[in-house]
Coordinates of C-alpha atoms in Angstrom, one line a residue:
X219 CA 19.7 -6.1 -22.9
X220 CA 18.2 -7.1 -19.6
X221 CA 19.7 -3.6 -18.2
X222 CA 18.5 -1.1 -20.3
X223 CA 15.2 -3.0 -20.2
X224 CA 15.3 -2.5 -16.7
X225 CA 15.9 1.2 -17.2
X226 CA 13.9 1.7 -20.0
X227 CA 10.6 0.8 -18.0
X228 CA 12.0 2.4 -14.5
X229 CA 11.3 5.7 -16.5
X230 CA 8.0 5.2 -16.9
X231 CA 7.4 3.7 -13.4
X232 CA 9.5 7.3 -11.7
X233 CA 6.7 8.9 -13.7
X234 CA 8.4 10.7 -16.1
X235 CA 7.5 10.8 -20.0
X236 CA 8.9 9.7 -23.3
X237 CA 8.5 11.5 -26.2
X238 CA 5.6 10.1 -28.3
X239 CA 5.4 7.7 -25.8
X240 CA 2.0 8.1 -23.8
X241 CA 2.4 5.4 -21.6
X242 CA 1.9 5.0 -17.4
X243 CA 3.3 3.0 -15.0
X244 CA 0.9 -0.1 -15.8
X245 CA 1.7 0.3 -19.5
X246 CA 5.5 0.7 -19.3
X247 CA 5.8 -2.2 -17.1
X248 CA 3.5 -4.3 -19.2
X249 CA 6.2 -3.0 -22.5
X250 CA 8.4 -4.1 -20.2
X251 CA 8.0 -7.6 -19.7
X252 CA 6.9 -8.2 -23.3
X253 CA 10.4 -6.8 -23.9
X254 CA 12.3 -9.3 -21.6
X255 CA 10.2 -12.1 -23.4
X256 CA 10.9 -10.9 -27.0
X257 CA 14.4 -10.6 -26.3
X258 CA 14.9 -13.5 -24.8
X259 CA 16.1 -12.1 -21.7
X260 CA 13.4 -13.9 -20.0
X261 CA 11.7 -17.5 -21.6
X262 CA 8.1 -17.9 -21.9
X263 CA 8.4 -20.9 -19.6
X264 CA 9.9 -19.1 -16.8
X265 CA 7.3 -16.5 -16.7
X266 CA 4.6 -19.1 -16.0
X267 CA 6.3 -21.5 -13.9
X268 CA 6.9 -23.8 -16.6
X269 CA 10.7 -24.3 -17.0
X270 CA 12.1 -27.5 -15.9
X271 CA 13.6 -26.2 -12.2
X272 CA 10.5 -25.2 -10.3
X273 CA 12.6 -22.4 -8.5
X274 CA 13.1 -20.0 -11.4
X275 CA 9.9 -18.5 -12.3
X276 CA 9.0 -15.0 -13.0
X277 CA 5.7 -14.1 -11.8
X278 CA 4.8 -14.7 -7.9
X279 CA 1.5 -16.3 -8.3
X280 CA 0.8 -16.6 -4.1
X281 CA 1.3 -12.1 -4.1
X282 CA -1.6 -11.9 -7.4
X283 CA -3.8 -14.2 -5.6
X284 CA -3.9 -12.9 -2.3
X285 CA -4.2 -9.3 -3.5
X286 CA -7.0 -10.8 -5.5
X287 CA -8.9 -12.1 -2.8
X288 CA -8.6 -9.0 -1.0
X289 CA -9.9 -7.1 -3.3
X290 CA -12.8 -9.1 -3.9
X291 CA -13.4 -9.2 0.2
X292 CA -13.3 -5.5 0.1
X293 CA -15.6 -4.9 -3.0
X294 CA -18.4 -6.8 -1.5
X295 CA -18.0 -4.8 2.0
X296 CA -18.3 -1.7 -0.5
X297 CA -21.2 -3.2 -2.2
X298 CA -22.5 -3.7 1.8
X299 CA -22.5 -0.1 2.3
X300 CA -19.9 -1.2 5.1
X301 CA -17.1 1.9 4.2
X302 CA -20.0 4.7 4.2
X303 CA -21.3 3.6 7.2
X304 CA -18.1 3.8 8.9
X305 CA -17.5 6.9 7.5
X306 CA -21.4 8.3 8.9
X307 CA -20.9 6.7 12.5
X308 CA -17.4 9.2 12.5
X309 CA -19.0 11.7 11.3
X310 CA -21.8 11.4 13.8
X311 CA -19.8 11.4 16.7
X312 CA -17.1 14.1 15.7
X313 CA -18.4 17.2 17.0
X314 CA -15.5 19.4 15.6
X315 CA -13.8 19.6 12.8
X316 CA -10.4 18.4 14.9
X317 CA -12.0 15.3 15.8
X318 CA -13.3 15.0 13.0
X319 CA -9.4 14.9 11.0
X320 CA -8.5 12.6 13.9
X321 CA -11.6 10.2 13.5
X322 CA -10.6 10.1 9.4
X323 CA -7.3 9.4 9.9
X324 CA -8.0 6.6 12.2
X325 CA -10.5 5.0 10.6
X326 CA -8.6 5.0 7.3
X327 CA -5.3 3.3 9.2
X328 CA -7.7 0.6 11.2
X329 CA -9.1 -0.2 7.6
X330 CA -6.0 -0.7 5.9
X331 CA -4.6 -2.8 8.5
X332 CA -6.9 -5.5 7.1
X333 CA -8.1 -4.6 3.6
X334 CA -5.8 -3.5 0.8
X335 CA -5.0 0.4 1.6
X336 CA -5.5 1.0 -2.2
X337 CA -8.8 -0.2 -1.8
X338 CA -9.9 1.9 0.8
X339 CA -8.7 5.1 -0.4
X340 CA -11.0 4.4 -3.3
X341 CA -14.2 3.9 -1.0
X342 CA -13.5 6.6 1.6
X343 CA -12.5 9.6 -0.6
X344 CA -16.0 10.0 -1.9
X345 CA -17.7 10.3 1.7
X346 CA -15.1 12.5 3.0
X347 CA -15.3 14.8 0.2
X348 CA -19.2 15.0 1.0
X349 CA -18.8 15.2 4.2
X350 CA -16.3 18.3 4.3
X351 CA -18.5 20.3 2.0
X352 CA -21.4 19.8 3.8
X353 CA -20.1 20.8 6.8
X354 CA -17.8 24.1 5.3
X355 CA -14.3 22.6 5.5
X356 CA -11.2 22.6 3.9
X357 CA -10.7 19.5 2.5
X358 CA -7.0 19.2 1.9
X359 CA -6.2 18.2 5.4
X360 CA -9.2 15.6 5.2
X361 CA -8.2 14.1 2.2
X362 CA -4.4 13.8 3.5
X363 CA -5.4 12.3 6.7
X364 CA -7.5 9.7 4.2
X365 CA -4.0 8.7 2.4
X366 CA -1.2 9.3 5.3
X367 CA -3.3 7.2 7.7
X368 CA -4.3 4.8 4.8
X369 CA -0.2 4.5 4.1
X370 CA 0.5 4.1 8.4
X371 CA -2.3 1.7 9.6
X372 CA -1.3 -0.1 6.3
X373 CA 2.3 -1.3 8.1
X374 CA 0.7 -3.5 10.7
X375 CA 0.0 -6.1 8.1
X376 CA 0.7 -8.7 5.3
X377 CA -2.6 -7.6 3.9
X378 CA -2.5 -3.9 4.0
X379 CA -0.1 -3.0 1.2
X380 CA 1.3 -4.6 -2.2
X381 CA 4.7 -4.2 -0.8
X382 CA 3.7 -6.2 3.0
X383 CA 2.7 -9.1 0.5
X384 CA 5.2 -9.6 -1.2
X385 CA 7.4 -9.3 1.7
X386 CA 4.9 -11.7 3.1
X387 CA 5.8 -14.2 -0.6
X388 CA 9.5 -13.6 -0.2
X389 CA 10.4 -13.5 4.0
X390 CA 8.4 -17.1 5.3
X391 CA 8.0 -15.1 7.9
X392 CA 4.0 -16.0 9.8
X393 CA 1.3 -13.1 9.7
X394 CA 1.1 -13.3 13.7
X395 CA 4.5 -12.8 14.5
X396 CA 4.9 -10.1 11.1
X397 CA 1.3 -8.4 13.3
X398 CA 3.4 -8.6 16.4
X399 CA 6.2 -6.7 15.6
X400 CA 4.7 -4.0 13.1
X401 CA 1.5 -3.1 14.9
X402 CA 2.7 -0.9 17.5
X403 CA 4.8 1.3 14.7
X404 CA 2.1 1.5 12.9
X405 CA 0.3 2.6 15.4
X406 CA 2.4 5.3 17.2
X407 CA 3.1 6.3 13.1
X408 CA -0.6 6.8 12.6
X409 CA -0.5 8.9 16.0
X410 CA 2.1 10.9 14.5
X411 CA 0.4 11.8 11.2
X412 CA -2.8 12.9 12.8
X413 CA -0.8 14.5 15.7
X414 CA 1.2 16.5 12.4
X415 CA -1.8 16.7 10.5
X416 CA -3.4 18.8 13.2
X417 CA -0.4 21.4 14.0
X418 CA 0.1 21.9 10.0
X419 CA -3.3 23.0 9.4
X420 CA -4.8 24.7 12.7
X421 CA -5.0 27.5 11.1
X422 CA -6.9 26.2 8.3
X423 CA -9.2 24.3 10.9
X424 CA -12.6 26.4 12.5
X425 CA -12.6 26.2 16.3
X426 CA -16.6 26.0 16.0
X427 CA -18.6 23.1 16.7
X428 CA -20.9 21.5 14.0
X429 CA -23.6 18.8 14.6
X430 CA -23.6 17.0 11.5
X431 CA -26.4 14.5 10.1
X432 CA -25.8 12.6 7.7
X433 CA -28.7 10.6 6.3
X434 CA -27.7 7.2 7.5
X435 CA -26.8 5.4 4.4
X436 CA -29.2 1.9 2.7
X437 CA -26.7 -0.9 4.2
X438 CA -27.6 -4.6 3.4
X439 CA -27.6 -6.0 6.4
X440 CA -27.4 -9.7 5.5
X441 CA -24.5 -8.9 2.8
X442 CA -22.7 -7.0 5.8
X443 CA -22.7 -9.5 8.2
X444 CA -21.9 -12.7 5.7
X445 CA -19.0 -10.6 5.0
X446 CA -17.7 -9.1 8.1
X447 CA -18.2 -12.8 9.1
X448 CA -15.8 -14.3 6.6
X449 CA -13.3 -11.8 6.8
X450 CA -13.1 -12.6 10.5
X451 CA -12.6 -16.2 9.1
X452 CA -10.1 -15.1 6.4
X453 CA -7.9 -13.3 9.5
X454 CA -8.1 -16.2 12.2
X455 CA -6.9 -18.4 8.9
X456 CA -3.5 -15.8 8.4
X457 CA -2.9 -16.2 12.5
X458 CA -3.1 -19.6 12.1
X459 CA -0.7 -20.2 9.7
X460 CA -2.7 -21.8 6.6
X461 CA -1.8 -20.2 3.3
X462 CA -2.7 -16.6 2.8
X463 CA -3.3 -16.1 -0.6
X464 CA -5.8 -18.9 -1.0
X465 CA -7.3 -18.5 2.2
X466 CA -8.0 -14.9 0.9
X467 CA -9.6 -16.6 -2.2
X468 CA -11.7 -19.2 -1.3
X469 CA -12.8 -16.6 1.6
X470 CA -13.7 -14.1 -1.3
X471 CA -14.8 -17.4 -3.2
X472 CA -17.4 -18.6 0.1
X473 CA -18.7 -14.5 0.0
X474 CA -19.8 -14.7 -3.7
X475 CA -21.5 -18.2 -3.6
X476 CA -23.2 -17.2 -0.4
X477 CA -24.4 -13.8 -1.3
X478 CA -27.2 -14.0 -3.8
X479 CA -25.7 -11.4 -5.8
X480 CA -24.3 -11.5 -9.7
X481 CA -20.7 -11.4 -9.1
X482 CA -20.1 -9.2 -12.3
X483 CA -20.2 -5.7 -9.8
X484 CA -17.6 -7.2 -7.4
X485 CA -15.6 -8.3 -10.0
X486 CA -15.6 -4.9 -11.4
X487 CA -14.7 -3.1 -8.7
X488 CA -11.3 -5.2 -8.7
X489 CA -8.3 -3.0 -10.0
X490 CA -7.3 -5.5 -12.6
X491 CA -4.6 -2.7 -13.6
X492 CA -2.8 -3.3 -10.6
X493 CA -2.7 -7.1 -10.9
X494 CA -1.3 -6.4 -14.5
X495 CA 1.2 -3.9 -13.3
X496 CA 2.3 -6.5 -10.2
X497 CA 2.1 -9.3 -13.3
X498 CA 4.0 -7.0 -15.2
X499 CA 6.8 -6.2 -12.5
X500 CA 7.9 -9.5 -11.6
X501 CA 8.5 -10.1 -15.2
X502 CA 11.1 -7.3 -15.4
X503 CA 12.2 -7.4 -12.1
X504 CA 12.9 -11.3 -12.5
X505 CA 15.1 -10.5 -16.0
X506 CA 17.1 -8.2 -14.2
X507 CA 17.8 -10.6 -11.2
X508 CA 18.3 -13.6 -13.9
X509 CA 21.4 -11.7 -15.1
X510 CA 23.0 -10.5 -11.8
X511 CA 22.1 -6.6 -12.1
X512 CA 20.2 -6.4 -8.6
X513 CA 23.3 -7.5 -7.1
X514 CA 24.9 -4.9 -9.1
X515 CA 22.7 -2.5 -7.8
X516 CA 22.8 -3.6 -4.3
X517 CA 26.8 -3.8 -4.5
X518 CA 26.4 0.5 -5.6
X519 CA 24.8 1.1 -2.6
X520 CA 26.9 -1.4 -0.3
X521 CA 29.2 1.6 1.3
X522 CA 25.8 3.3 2.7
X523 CA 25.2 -0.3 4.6
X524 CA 29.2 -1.0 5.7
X525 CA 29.5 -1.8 9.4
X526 CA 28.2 -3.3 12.5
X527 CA 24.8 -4.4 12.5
X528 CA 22.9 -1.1 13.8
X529 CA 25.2 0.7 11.2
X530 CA 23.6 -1.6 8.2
X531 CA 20.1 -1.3 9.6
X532 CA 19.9 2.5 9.7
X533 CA 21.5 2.2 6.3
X534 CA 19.0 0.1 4.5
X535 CA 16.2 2.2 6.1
X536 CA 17.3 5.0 5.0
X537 CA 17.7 3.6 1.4
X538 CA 14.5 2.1 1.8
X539 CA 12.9 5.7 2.2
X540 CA 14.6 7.5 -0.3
X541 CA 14.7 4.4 -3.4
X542 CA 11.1 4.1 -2.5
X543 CA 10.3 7.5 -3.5
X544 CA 12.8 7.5 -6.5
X545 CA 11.7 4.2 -8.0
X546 CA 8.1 3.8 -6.6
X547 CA 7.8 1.6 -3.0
X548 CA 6.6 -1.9 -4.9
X549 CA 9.4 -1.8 -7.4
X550 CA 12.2 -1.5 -4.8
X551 CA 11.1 -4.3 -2.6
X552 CA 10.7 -6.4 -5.8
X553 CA 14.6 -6.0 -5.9
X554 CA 15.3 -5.4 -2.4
X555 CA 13.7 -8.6 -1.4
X556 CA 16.7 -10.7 -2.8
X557 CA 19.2 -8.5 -0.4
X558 CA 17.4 -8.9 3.0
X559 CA 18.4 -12.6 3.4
X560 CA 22.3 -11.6 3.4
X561 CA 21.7 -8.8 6.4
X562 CA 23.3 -9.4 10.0
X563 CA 19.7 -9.9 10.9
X564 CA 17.0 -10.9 8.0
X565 CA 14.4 -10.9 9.9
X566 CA 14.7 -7.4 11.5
X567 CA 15.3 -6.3 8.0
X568 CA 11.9 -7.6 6.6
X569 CA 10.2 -5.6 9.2
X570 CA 12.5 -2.6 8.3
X571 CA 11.8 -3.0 4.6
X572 CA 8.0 -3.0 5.5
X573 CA 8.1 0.0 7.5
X574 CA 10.4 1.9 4.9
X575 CA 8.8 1.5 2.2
X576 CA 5.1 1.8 3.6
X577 CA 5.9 4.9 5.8
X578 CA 7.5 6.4 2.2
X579 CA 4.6 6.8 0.6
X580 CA 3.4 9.5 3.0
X581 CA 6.4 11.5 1.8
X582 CA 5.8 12.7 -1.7
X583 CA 2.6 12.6 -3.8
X584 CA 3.8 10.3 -6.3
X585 CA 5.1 8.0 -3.5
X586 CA 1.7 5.8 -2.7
X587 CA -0.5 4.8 -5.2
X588 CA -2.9 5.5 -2.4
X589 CA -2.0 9.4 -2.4
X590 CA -2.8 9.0 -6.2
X591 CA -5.9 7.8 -5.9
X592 CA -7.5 10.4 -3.2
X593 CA -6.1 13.4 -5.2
X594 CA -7.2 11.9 -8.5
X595 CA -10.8 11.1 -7.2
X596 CA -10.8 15.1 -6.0
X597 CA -9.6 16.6 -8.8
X598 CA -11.4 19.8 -9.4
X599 CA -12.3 20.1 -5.9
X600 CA -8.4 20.3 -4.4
X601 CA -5.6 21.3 -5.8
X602 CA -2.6 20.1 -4.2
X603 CA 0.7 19.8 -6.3
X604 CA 4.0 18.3 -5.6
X605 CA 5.4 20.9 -3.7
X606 CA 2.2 21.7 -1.5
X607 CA 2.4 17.6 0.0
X608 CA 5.6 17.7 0.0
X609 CA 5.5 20.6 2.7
X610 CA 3.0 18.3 4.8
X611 CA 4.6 15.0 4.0
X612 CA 8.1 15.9 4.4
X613 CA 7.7 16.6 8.4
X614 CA 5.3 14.0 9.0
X615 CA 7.2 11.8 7.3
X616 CA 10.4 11.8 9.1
X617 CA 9.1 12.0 12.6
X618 CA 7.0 9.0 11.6
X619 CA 9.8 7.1 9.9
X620 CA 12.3 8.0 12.8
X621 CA 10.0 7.1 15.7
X622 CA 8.8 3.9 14.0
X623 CA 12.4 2.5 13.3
X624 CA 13.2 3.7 16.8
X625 CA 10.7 1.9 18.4
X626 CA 10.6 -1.4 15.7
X627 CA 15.1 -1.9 17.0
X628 CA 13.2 -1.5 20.6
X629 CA 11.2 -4.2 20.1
X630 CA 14.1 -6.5 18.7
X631 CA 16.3 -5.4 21.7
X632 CA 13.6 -6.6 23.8
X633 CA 12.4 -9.6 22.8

């Protein structure tokens, strides 16, 4: 029962469709997990921590809460009028269309090195879709560099994906030393996108110059600065070592008491769908694990990962790229998290997970939520199917994911 459970709602999160069945990922994982629960494959007690051993519990409360916080954080630096002024000051200084795509992506990837990438897909996609028109661009190649930089800069960081956070719940590992390792591939992996970005589309990119002016936009200044303010707080309190997911809230917590504003528009901009859908996941997930069937799985793919050390390694990233694009990034690291601890080296595998699955996402549309949310929000405006990404993300995604792992073994050689 656990099994085709498990199956039955991986359909729905691949994306594909059920007869008379209208239901998305959020509302086949939610079936899901009311499914373990009525069957019994999972007690009501373990889902809320309330069993007898402490240790078996569905849902991971530290990953809801710190992706909670986060979102909060980012919803009042929305509400600040911080994103479109980031967006205005690159669109001031770009004086061509070229810097201009390098500027985007950047920005995006610094972003969601430190706020939810999810989150600032949301905020950005509007301005660059105004911004593009005004000036006369394509915005395809705008709108990718938004989501591919949003999906690189988002591997430097606990807090810049789901899947970093609950690598973050599952690994022990410290957000300094996680920062340490994963910044320069996400880095040089951001480089690469806008670098790919640039040769894919200069034809479709004017060599003219443009001087744009956009009317600077009404920031509260006071809002801005209590909030940038915090957030540096919230950060210094990750490098230090105190718990993330409440530092995260009672940083979002300090922002709404402080701010003199209701707190109903913050709280709306939260994506309570995705908390649901993470709620949702560990409930399945945790069913399947209960009965032994990730082991199973894991034991399918064992051959791929047989071998010395550097032989397993290249073998779990290269799983990690392709599962994450068969069964969605998030899902796979929700089973993939109970295999890293019995790799040669756990800890380079937490890092390789990380980078797998985040750098994934750039290679089909379906393979970030992020991706989802830019095209969705420029629907009518672009049309780019499966096939016209994959052409863009297939390159870029390889080079990126090859030079990344390259240089992440590099750093484990080294120190």
């Amino acid at each position: 029962m656990a099994l085709a459970i498990f199956l039955f709602t991986y359909v729905f999160i691949a994306g594909a469709r059920l007869p008379y069945l209208k239901l998305d990922r959020p509302g086949g994982a939610l079936l899901g997990a009311v499914l373990m629960v009525v069957f019994g494959v999972v007690t009501p007690a373990e889902v809320f921590n309330h069993s007898d051993n402490p240790d078996r519990h569905a849902i991971d409360a530290d990953t809801i809460v710190l992706l909670l916080g986060m979102m909060l954080l980012a919803a009042y630096m929305s509400q600040a009028s911080f994103f479109r002024t980031a967006g205005a000051w690159a669109v001031r200084k770009a004086h061509s269309p070229r810097l201009l795509l390098l500027a985007v992506t950047f920005i995006s990837a610094v972003l969601s090195a430190f706020l939810v990438n999810d989150t600032v897909c949301l905020m950005l996609t509007p301005l660059v879709l105004a911004t593009v028109e005004d000036a006369r661009l394509p915005p395809a190649p705008y709108l990718l560099a938004v989501c591919m930089g949003s999906n690189s800069g988002s591997v430097a960081t606990f807090t810049g994906n789901p899947q970093n956070m609950l690598i973050q719940g599952a690994s022990g590992l410290s957000y300094a030393s996680f920062a340490a390792y994963m910044a320069l591939p996400a880095l040089i992996s951001t480089a690469i996108v806008a670098g790919g970005l640039l040769y894919l589309f200069r034809h479709d990119l004017p060599v003219r110059r443009f001087e744009p002016n956009p009317p600077p936009p009404p920031v509260d200044r006071g809002l801005l600065a209590l909030t940038l303010v915090v957030l540096t707080g919230v950060v210094v309190a990750f490098f230090i070592g105190l718990p993330m997911s409440w530092s995260a809230l009672a940083g979002a917590a300090l922002v709404m008491a402080l701010s003199r504003r209701e707190p109903r528009e913050a709280l709306e901009r939260v994506d309570w769908v995705l908390l649901l859908f993470f709620a949702s996941l560990f409930v399945v997930v945790y069913g399947v694990n209960k009965h032994g069937y990730a082991e199973d799985i894991r034991a399918l793919f064992a051959p791929l990962m047989a071998g010395p050390p550097l032989r397993e390694t290249l073998g779990f990233a290269g799983l990690t790229l392709v599962a994450s694009n068969l069964f969605s990034n998030v899902p796979f690291v929700m089973l993939a998290r109970t295999w890293v601890p019995t790799l040669h080296d756990a800890e380079l595998g937490w890092h390789v997970l990380a980078l797998g699955s985040t750098l994934a996402g750039n290679l089909t549309l379906v393979g970030s939520v992020a991706n989802l949310i830019v095209f969705e929000a420029a629907r009518g405006k672009v049309n780019m199917s499966f096939l016209r990404y994959l052409r863009v993300g297939l390159p870029v995604t390889l080079v990126s994911f090859v030079v990344g792992l390259g240089v992440l073994l590099l750093e484990h050689a080294l120190f």
